[in-house]
Structure formats: C-alpha cells, structure tokens
Coordinates of C-alpha atoms in Angstrom, one line a residue:
M1095 CA 0.0 0.0 0.0
A1096 CA 2.8 2.5 0.9
L1097 CA 4.6 1.9 -2.4
L1098 CA 1.4 2.4 -4.3
I1099 CA 0.7 5.7 -2.5
L1100 CA 4.2 6.8 -3.2
L1101 CA 3.9 6.0 -6.9
I1102 CA 0.6 7.9 -7.2
G1103 CA 2.1 10.9 -5.6
L1104 CA 5.1 10.9 -7.9
A1105 CA 2.8 10.4 -10.9
F1106 CA 0.8 13.5 -10.0
R1107 CA 3.9 15.6 -9.6
A1108 CA 5.5 14.2 -12.8
A1109 CA 2.3 15.0 -14.8
L1110 CA 2.4 18.6 -13.6
M1111 CA 6.0 18.9 -14.8
L1112 CA 5.3 17.5 -18.3
P1113 CA 5.1 21.1 -19.8
F1114 CA 8.8 21.4 -18.9
R1115 CA 9.5 19.4 -22.1
H1116 CA 8.6 22.4 -24.1
E1117 CA 9.5 25.4 -21.9
P1118 CA 11.7 25.8 -18.8
P1119 CA 10.1 26.0 -15.4
S1120 CA 9.2 29.5 -14.1
D1121 CA 11.7 31.0 -11.7
P1122 CA 9.9 34.0 -10.2
D1123 CA 12.2 34.3 -7.2
N1124 CA 15.5 34.0 -9.1
Y1125 CA 16.6 30.8 -7.4
L1126 CA 18.3 29.6 -10.6
V1127 CA 20.1 32.9 -10.9
L1128 CA 21.5 32.3 -7.4
A1129 CA 22.3 28.7 -8.4
R1130 CA 24.2 30.0 -11.5
S1131 CA 26.2 32.4 -9.3
L1132 CA 27.1 29.6 -6.9
A1133 CA 28.0 27.3 -9.8
D1134 CA 30.3 30.1 -11.1
G1135 CA 32.0 30.4 -7.7
Q1136 CA 30.7 33.8 -7.0
G1137 CA 28.6 33.0 -4.0
F1138 CA 25.1 34.3 -3.4
R1139 CA 24.9 37.3 -5.8
V1140 CA 22.2 38.9 -7.9
A1141 CA 23.0 41.7 -10.3
D1142 CA 26.7 41.5 -9.3
R1143 CA 25.7 42.3 -5.7
P1144 CA 25.9 40.0 -2.6
T1145 CA 22.5 39.1 -1.3
A1146 CA 20.7 37.4 1.5
Y1147 CA 17.3 38.2 0.0
R1148 CA 16.4 34.5 -0.5
P1149 CA 17.2 31.6 1.8
P1150 CA 20.3 29.6 0.9
L1151 CA 19.4 25.9 1.0
Y1152 CA 17.3 25.6 -2.2
P1153 CA 19.8 27.4 -4.5
L1154 CA 22.6 25.3 -3.0
A1155 CA 20.6 22.2 -4.0
L1156 CA 20.1 23.6 -7.5
A1157 CA 23.7 24.6 -8.0
P1158 CA 25.1 21.1 -8.8
G1159 CA 22.5 20.7 -11.6
V1160 CA 23.3 24.1 -13.0
T1161 CA 27.0 23.1 -13.0
L1162 CA 26.4 19.9 -14.8
L1163 CA 23.6 20.9 -17.2
G1164 CA 23.7 24.7 -17.4
L1165 CA 20.6 26.8 -17.2
P1166 CA 17.7 26.1 -16.9
A1167 CA 18.7 22.7 -15.5
T1168 CA 15.2 21.4 -16.1
A1169 CA 16.1 17.7 -15.6
W1170 CA 17.7 18.6 -12.3
V1171 CA 14.7 20.6 -11.1
V1172 CA 12.4 17.7 -12.0
T1173 CA 14.6 15.2 -10.2
L1174 CA 14.9 17.4 -7.1
H1175 CA 11.1 18.0 -6.9
L1176 CA 10.3 14.3 -7.4
A1177 CA 12.9 13.3 -4.8
S1178 CA 11.4 15.9 -2.4
G1179 CA 7.9 14.5 -3.0
A1180 CA 9.0 11.0 -2.4
V1181 CA 10.8 12.0 0.8
A1182 CA 7.8 14.0 2.1
I1183 CA 5.4 11.1 1.4
G1184 CA 7.7 8.4 2.9
L1185 CA 8.8 10.3 6.0
T1186 CA 5.2 11.3 6.8
G1187 CA 4.4 7.6 6.8
L1188 CA 7.4 6.9 9.0
A1189 CA 6.3 9.6 11.5
A1190 CA 2.8 8.1 11.7
R1191 CA 4.3 4.7 12.4
R1192 CA 6.7 6.0 15.0
W1193 CA 3.9 7.9 16.7
G1194 CA 1.9 4.7 17.0
L1195 CA -0.9 5.5 14.5
P1196 CA -2.6 2.5 13.0
D1197 CA -2.1 1.3 9.5
R1198 CA -5.2 3.0 8.1
A1199 CA -4.2 6.3 9.7
T1200 CA -0.7 6.0 8.3
A1201 CA -2.1 5.4 4.9
L1202 CA -4.3 8.4 5.2
A1203 CA -1.4 10.6 6.2
M1204 CA 0.6 9.4 3.2
I1205 CA -2.3 9.9 0.8
V1206 CA -2.8 13.5 1.9
V1207 CA 0.9 14.3 1.2
A1208 CA 0.8 12.4 -2.1
C1209 CA -2.3 14.1 -3.4
D1210 CA -2.9 17.4 -1.7
P1211 CA -3.4 19.9 -4.7
V1212 CA -1.8 22.8 -2.9
L1213 CA 1.4 20.9 -2.3
V1214 CA 1.5 18.9 -5.5
S1215 CA 1.0 22.0 -7.6
Q1216 CA 4.2 23.6 -6.3
A1217 CA 6.2 21.2 -8.3
R1218 CA 5.5 23.3 -11.4
G1219 CA 7.9 26.1 -10.6
V1220 CA 11.3 26.7 -9.2
M1221 CA 10.1 27.2 -5.6
T1222 CA 11.1 26.1 -2.2
E1223 CA 7.8 24.4 -1.2
P1224 CA 8.6 20.8 -2.3
M1225 CA 12.0 20.8 -0.5
A1226 CA 10.5 22.5 2.6
S1227 CA 7.7 20.0 2.9
A1228 CA 10.2 17.1 2.7
L1229 CA 12.2 18.8 5.5
V1230 CA 9.1 19.3 7.6
A1231 CA 8.3 15.6 7.2
A1232 CA 11.9 14.8 8.2
V1233 CA 11.6 16.9 11.3
L1234 CA 8.4 15.2 12.3
A1235 CA 9.7 11.7 11.6
S1236 CA 12.7 12.5 13.8
V1237 CA 10.6 13.3 16.8
G1238 CA 10.4 10.1 18.7
P1239 CA 8.1 9.0 21.6
V1240 CA 11.1 8.9 24.0
P1241 CA 13.7 11.2 22.4
T1242 CA 17.3 10.4 22.9
I1243 CA 20.1 12.9 22.8
G1244 CA 20.9 11.7 19.3
E1245 CA 17.4 12.3 18.2
A1246 CA 17.4 15.7 19.7
L1247 CA 20.6 16.5 17.8
R1248 CA 19.2 15.2 14.6
T1249 CA 15.9 17.0 15.0
G1250 CA 17.6 20.3 15.6
L1251 CA 19.8 19.9 12.6
L1252 CA 16.8 19.1 10.4
A1253 CA 14.9 22.0 11.8
G1254 CA 17.8 24.3 11.0
L1255 CA 17.9 23.1 7.4
A1256 CA 14.1 23.6 7.2
A1257 CA 14.5 27.2 8.4
L1258 CA 17.3 27.8 5.8
C1259 CA 15.0 26.5 3.1
R1260 CA 11.8 28.3 4.4
P1261 CA 12.5 30.9 7.1
S1262 CA 8.9 31.0 8.2
L1263 CA 9.4 27.5 9.6
L1264 CA 11.8 28.8 12.3
P1265 CA 9.1 29.5 14.8
A1266 CA 7.8 25.9 14.5
A1267 CA 11.3 24.7 15.4
L1268 CA 11.4 26.9 18.5
L1269 CA 8.0 25.6 19.6
I1270 CA 9.1 22.0 19.1
V1271 CA 12.1 22.7 21.3
T1272 CA 9.8 24.1 23.9
A1273 CA 7.6 21.0 23.7
V1274 CA 10.6 18.8 24.2
V1275 CA 11.5 20.6 27.4
F1276 CA 8.0 20.6 28.9
L1277 CA 6.1 17.6 27.4
S1278 CA 8.6 14.9 26.4
P1279 CA 8.9 11.9 28.8
G1280 CA 11.5 11.8 31.6
R1281 CA 12.7 13.9 34.5
W1282 CA 13.1 17.6 34.2
L1283 CA 16.9 17.6 33.8
R1284 CA 16.8 15.1 31.0
R1285 CA 14.1 17.0 29.2
A1286 CA 16.1 20.2 29.6
V1287 CA 19.2 18.6 28.2
R1288 CA 17.3 17.4 25.2
G1289 CA 16.0 20.9 24.6
V1290 CA 19.4 22.5 24.9
V1291 CA 20.9 19.9 22.5
M1292 CA 18.1 20.5 20.0
L1293 CA 18.4 24.3 20.2
A1294 CA 22.2 24.1 19.9
A1295 CA 22.0 21.9 16.8
L1296 CA 19.5 24.3 15.3
T1297 CA 21.7 27.3 16.0
L1298 CA 24.9 25.7 14.8
T1299 CA 23.2 24.6 11.5
M1300 CA 22.1 28.2 10.8
A1301 CA 25.2 29.9 12.1
P1302 CA 27.4 29.6 8.9
W1303 CA 24.7 31.5 7.0
A1304 CA 24.6 34.2 9.7
I1305 CA 28.4 34.5 9.8
R1306 CA 28.6 34.8 6.0
N1307 CA 26.0 37.6 6.1
A1308 CA 27.8 39.4 8.9
V1309 CA 31.0 39.3 6.9
V1310 CA 29.6 40.1 3.5
L1311 CA 26.6 42.3 4.3
G1312 CA 27.7 43.8 7.6
S1313 CA 24.8 42.3 9.6
P1314 CA 24.3 38.7 11.0
V1315 CA 21.1 37.9 9.1
W1316 CA 20.0 34.5 10.3
T1317 CA 17.2 34.0 7.7
T1318 CA 16.8 36.5 4.9
T1319 CA 16.5 40.2 4.2
H1320 CA 13.1 39.6 2.6
G1321 CA 10.9 39.5 5.7
G1322 CA 10.5 43.2 6.1
Y1323 CA 9.3 43.6 2.5
T1324 CA 6.7 40.8 2.8
L1325 CA 5.4 42.3 6.0
F1326 CA 5.1 45.7 4.3
L1327 CA 3.5 44.2 1.2
A1328 CA 0.7 42.8 3.4
N1329 CA 0.4 45.9 5.6
N1330 CA 0.5 49.2 3.6
S1331 CA -2.1 51.9 3.0
A1332 CA -2.5 51.1 -0.7
Y1333 CA -3.3 47.5 0.0
Y1334 CA -5.7 48.4 2.8
D1335 CA -7.6 50.8 0.5
D1336 CA -7.7 48.5 -2.5
V1337 CA -8.5 45.2 -0.9
L1338 CA -10.1 45.9 2.5
K1339 CA -12.1 48.9 1.4
G1340 CA -12.3 48.2 -2.4
P1341 CA -13.7 45.4 -4.5
M1342 CA -10.4 43.7 -5.3
P1343 CA -10.1 40.0 -4.2
V1344 CA -6.5 40.0 -5.3
W1345 CA -4.3 43.1 -5.1
T1346 CA -3.4 44.4 -8.5
G1347 CA -3.8 47.5 -10.6
P1348 CA -2.3 51.0 -10.8
N1349 CA -2.2 51.5 -7.0
Q1350 CA -0.1 48.4 -6.6
A1351 CA 2.2 49.4 -9.4
R1352 CA 2.6 52.9 -7.9
W1353 CA 3.3 51.3 -4.5
F1354 CA 6.0 49.0 -6.0
A1355 CA 7.6 52.0 -7.7
E1356 CA 7.6 54.1 -4.7
V1357 CA 9.0 51.6 -2.2
N1358 CA 11.7 50.4 -4.6
Q1359 CA 12.8 54.0 -5.2
R1360 CA 13.0 54.6 -1.5
A1361 CA 15.0 51.5 -0.8
E1362 CA 17.3 52.0 -3.8
G1363 CA 20.9 52.3 -2.7
M1364 CA 20.2 51.0 0.8
P1365 CA 22.2 47.9 2.0
E1366 CA 19.9 44.9 2.1
P1367 CA 19.7 44.7 5.9
Q1368 CA 19.0 48.4 6.2
A1369 CA 16.2 48.1 3.6
D1370 CA 14.8 45.1 5.4
R1371 CA 14.6 47.2 8.6
W1372 CA 13.1 50.1 6.8
F1373 CA 10.3 48.0 5.2
R1374 CA 9.5 46.5 8.6
L1375 CA 9.4 49.9 10.3
Q1376 CA 7.0 51.2 7.6
A1377 CA 4.7 48.2 8.0
V1378 CA 4.6 48.6 11.8
R1379 CA 3.8 52.3 11.5
V1380 CA 0.9 51.5 9.1
M1381 CA -0.5 48.9 11.5
I1382 CA -0.2 51.3 14.4
D1383 CA -1.8 54.2 12.5
R1384 CA -4.7 52.1 11.1
P1385 CA -5.4 49.4 13.8
T1386 CA -8.9 48.6 12.6
E1387 CA -7.7 47.9 9.0
A1388 CA -4.7 46.0 10.4
A1389 CA -7.0 43.7 12.4
R1390 CA -9.2 43.1 9.4
A1391 CA -6.2 42.4 7.2
T1392 CA -5.0 39.9 9.7
L1393 CA -8.3 38.1 9.6
E1394 CA -8.3 38.2 5.8
R1395 CA -4.9 36.6 5.7
V1396 CA -5.9 33.9 8.1
G1397 CA -8.8 33.2 5.7
R1398 CA -6.5 33.0 2.7
F1399 CA -4.1 30.7 4.5
W1400 CA -6.9 28.2 5.3
A1401 CA -8.9 28.8 2.1
V1402 CA -10.6 25.7 0.6
A1403 CA -9.9 27.0 -3.0
P1404 CA -7.7 29.5 -4.7
S1405 CA -8.9 32.9 -5.8
S1406 CA -11.5 33.1 -8.6
A1407 CA -9.6 36.1 -10.0
V1408 CA -6.7 33.9 -10.9
Y1409 CA -7.8 30.2 -11.3
S1410 CA -10.5 28.5 -13.3
R1411 CA -13.8 27.5 -11.9
G1412 CA -13.1 23.8 -12.5
L1413 CA -9.7 23.9 -10.7
R1414 CA -11.3 25.8 -7.8
W1415 CA -14.1 23.2 -7.4
L1416 CA -11.6 20.3 -7.6
T1417 CA -9.5 21.9 -4.9
A1418 CA -12.5 22.6 -2.7
A1419 CA -13.8 19.0 -3.1
W1420 CA -10.5 17.8 -1.7
T1421 CA -9.9 20.4 1.0
I1422 CA -13.4 20.6 2.6
P1423 CA -13.4 16.9 3.8
L1424 CA -9.7 17.2 4.8
W1425 CA -10.5 20.2 7.0
G1426 CA -13.3 18.3 8.6
V1427 CA -10.9 15.4 9.5
L1428 CA -8.3 17.9 10.5
V1429 CA -10.6 19.5 13.0
L1430 CA -11.5 16.1 14.4
G1431 CA -7.8 15.5 14.8
L1432 CA -7.2 18.8 16.5
V1433 CA -9.7 18.2 19.2
R1434 CA -8.2 14.9 20.2
R1435 CA -6.3 15.0 23.5
S1436 CA -3.6 12.8 22.1
T1437 CA -2.8 15.4 19.4
W1438 CA -1.5 17.7 22.1
Q1439 CA 0.6 15.1 23.8
W1440 CA 4.2 14.2 23.0
P1441 CA 5.3 13.3 20.3
R1442 CA 2.2 14.1 18.2
I1443 CA 2.1 17.7 19.4
A1444 CA 5.0 18.5 17.0
A1445 CA 2.5 18.4 14.1
P1446 CA 0.1 21.0 15.3
M1447 CA 3.0 23.1 16.5
A1448 CA 4.4 23.2 13.0
L1449 CA 1.0 23.9 11.4
L1450 CA -0.3 26.6 13.8
S1451 CA 3.0 28.4 14.1
L1452 CA 3.2 28.8 10.3
A1453 CA -0.4 30.0 10.2
L1454 CA 0.4 32.6 12.9
V1455 CA 3.4 33.8 10.9
H1456 CA 1.3 34.3 7.8
S1457 CA -1.4 36.1 9.7
L1458 CA 1.0 39.0 9.7
Y1459 CA 3.0 38.5 6.5
W1460 CA 1.8 38.3 2.9
T1461 CA 0.0 35.1 2.3
D1462 CA -2.3 32.9 0.2
L1463 CA -3.1 29.2 0.4
R1464 CA 0.2 28.3 -1.3
M1465 CA 2.0 29.3 1.9
R1466 CA 0.6 26.3 3.7
A1467 CA 2.2 23.8 1.3
P1468 CA 5.3 23.2 3.5
V1469 CA 3.3 22.0 6.4
V1470 CA 1.0 19.6 4.5
P1471 CA 2.8 16.7 6.2
A1472 CA 1.8 18.2 9.6
I1473 CA -1.8 18.6 8.4
A1474 CA -1.7 15.0 7.2
L1475 CA -0.5 13.7 10.6
V1476 CA -3.0 15.7 12.6
A1477 CA -5.9 14.6 10.3
A1478 CA -4.7 11.0 10.5
G1479 CA -4.8 11.2 14.3
A1480 CA -8.5 11.4 14.1
L1481 CA -8.6 7.7 13.0
A1482 CA -6.4 6.5 15.9
S1483 CA -7.9 5.0 19.0
E1484 CA -7.2 7.0 22.2
R1485 CA -6.8 3.7 24.1
S1486 CA -4.8 1.6 21.7
R1487 CA -1.7 3.7 20.8
H1488 CA 1.6 1.9 21.0
P1489 CA 4.3 4.3 19.8
C1490 CA 7.4 2.6 18.3
H1491 CA 10.4 3.6 20.4
T1492 CA 13.6 2.2 21.8
R1493 CA 14.9 2.7 25.2
P1494 CA 16.5 6.1 25.5
A1495 CA 20.2 6.3 25.9
A1496 CA 21.6 7.6 29.2
T1497 CA 22.0 11.3 29.4

C-alpha cells in the first residue's frame, strides 16, 4: 500500500511537470540565478551584488544541476522535486508509524501528502515548497516517543535546514524545542538537556549563513532580508484601501504598481539589511496608524491561508471546485484530529505546533493558500490522528540512551 501511494504521488507531480519538455520552469524568485552564481564560484549574488534576499538551501541544492547541465537545468529541477515529493510522502508515513498511528491512519497521512493539490501544484515552478515539505516531514519523523540525545541532535539539525529553506518555519522549530522541554517523557533535567541539544543543533546549523551575512553584508542575518518587504507588502495603506475597502479579491492594478515603484525607489541604494529594517518599520507604522484595518487584514490573511480553494480572480472554476472538493473533507478530519487530546501530547504535538506556528506567521505577512504547502505533512498527521484510538496507541520507540 505504501509503495502504491508513493507512486501515485510521484505520478501526479510528474504530470504537472510535463510542460517542462517544451518550456523551462518558471523562476519568479531568481533561485536559478542564485544557483548560477554559486556554480560560477561567485557565492550568493544577484546583479553582481551579494545578497541574502532569499534563503540559501534551495539554491545550494540547485547549483550542482546548473554546474552539470547549465541553465535552466530542467532535468535537475524535475529530479529534485520528485525526490522531495518521495521523501515527504515516505517520511510522513514513518512519522505516523513512530507515533503509534494504526495502518489506516498511516495510509491516510501518506495519501494527503501524495495528493494534496496545494502541495502537488508547487512542483510546477522553481520554488522552495517541495523541499520545505520534505524537511518538515523529516523533522516530524525525527521526533520520537522517547527522544534520545541523538534524536534531539538530529531534529535540531533538520529543523535548522528547514529554516534555511523556508525561514517561516523557524518559529515551528522553536515551539518543538519548547515542547521537548515541557512535554517529552523523563525527568526535568533530562528534558532540559534534550531541549538544549536540539536548540544548539538548530543554532549551529544556521550559524554559517549568519556568519557569512555578517562578513559580506555587515549584519548577521539569520534567515533572509526579505521579511520586512513581505510584512510591508501585506500591511500598507494602498493594500488596505484597494482590498479591504475596495472590490479587489487579489491586489493588483495601478495603485499596486505605484506602491511598488515608490518603495523600490525609497529602498534603492540601501544595503539589504537596512532596507529590510526600513520596510519592517513602515509596516509597523501603518498597523499602528490604522489598527482597525490591520486587524481586518490579519483576519483576511488567516482566511486566505486556510482557504478551501484558490482565488476566482486567478484560477478557473473547475480547478477551484476540484481543490475545494479535496480540502473541505480534509479540513473536517483535521478539526477532528485537533480536538483529540492525544494530538496535544508528546510526540504528536509536534505536528500542530508546526502547522499553527506557520499559520500565525502568515497572519501578519503576505500570504495565500500556497503558503501552507510546506506543512502539509503536519496537516496530514493531525488529520490521520482522528482515525487513531485513544486507548490503543503503541508508539514505536527504543529505550533512550543515558544522558
């Protein structure tokens, strides 16, 4: 059954990438440009300037393909996305088994990751979501019922890699560290040691990127210099006026173009870290000056993150109905999973921590339903928990090593 689900998931992803035979995949965020710079030995550079605007892990994974095949390295992108899909499906199943979920629940979790349209559709472009979802599944599979020091080390390392692929996953890693300290089995000292080891592994994994940015950009940026921009993109007066007070379901048009031109002009010439801080400050000022609209915008972003279908302004009616037909039943099972007491106990609490922390991040930053793609493995595991008996759980674990 597991092999069949895996093959189905890969078939869906491969089918979406068939157009790559005739035209290269889209690269809206310049990850291939960064990979080309890395392949040429220039480091992370765009327009001949050092940058930390995008996270480093995905372009690092693309760089070998660009070195071997040149741009656009289509075969490498396809291989990377198929491998990411296989890892996400397989490790979600492993997490379900390690957490003691029954066979039917394990199968459901794998089916969700194999077939979820929001996640599967991300294979079409050069985007971080496929790799990020695989890393989230790896983190969840690494969380054991009775975590050893080795597991804590491994989980912290994987969480660091996930944050270097998708910075919005960093809060999830910190929440899982907190859960290790307060909810994992054992005496207080042992739990504290696990948490310290996990946090240290997370920090050491991300430290080379921060050190590089301190040396090259003059500021120890741990994630990216893109966060301030996405916060301002979701919280500016033009957006509030057009979308919250106007008829636009998706922000576009002359006011958006004018806003882009104005902010790019203001930030021109600023070092990236300075521009990031300036964008963040502007967003905070708008939210303080217009608290009612800021609250409405937050609720609107929450709705977009959890939307059952993509926007009618962008996608066809048939695609929207197909997505809704999948998502509505899934959300029903997800709610059933969330209200189970066992979902909030160790180790299964790691899944809602990952899911809800990302939802919280995107309640403030620019979002749409695509942003939930990296945590589809967490959604799958919480939903699968609804099929597990509260009284017959037997998590798979080994005796923890001495601390």
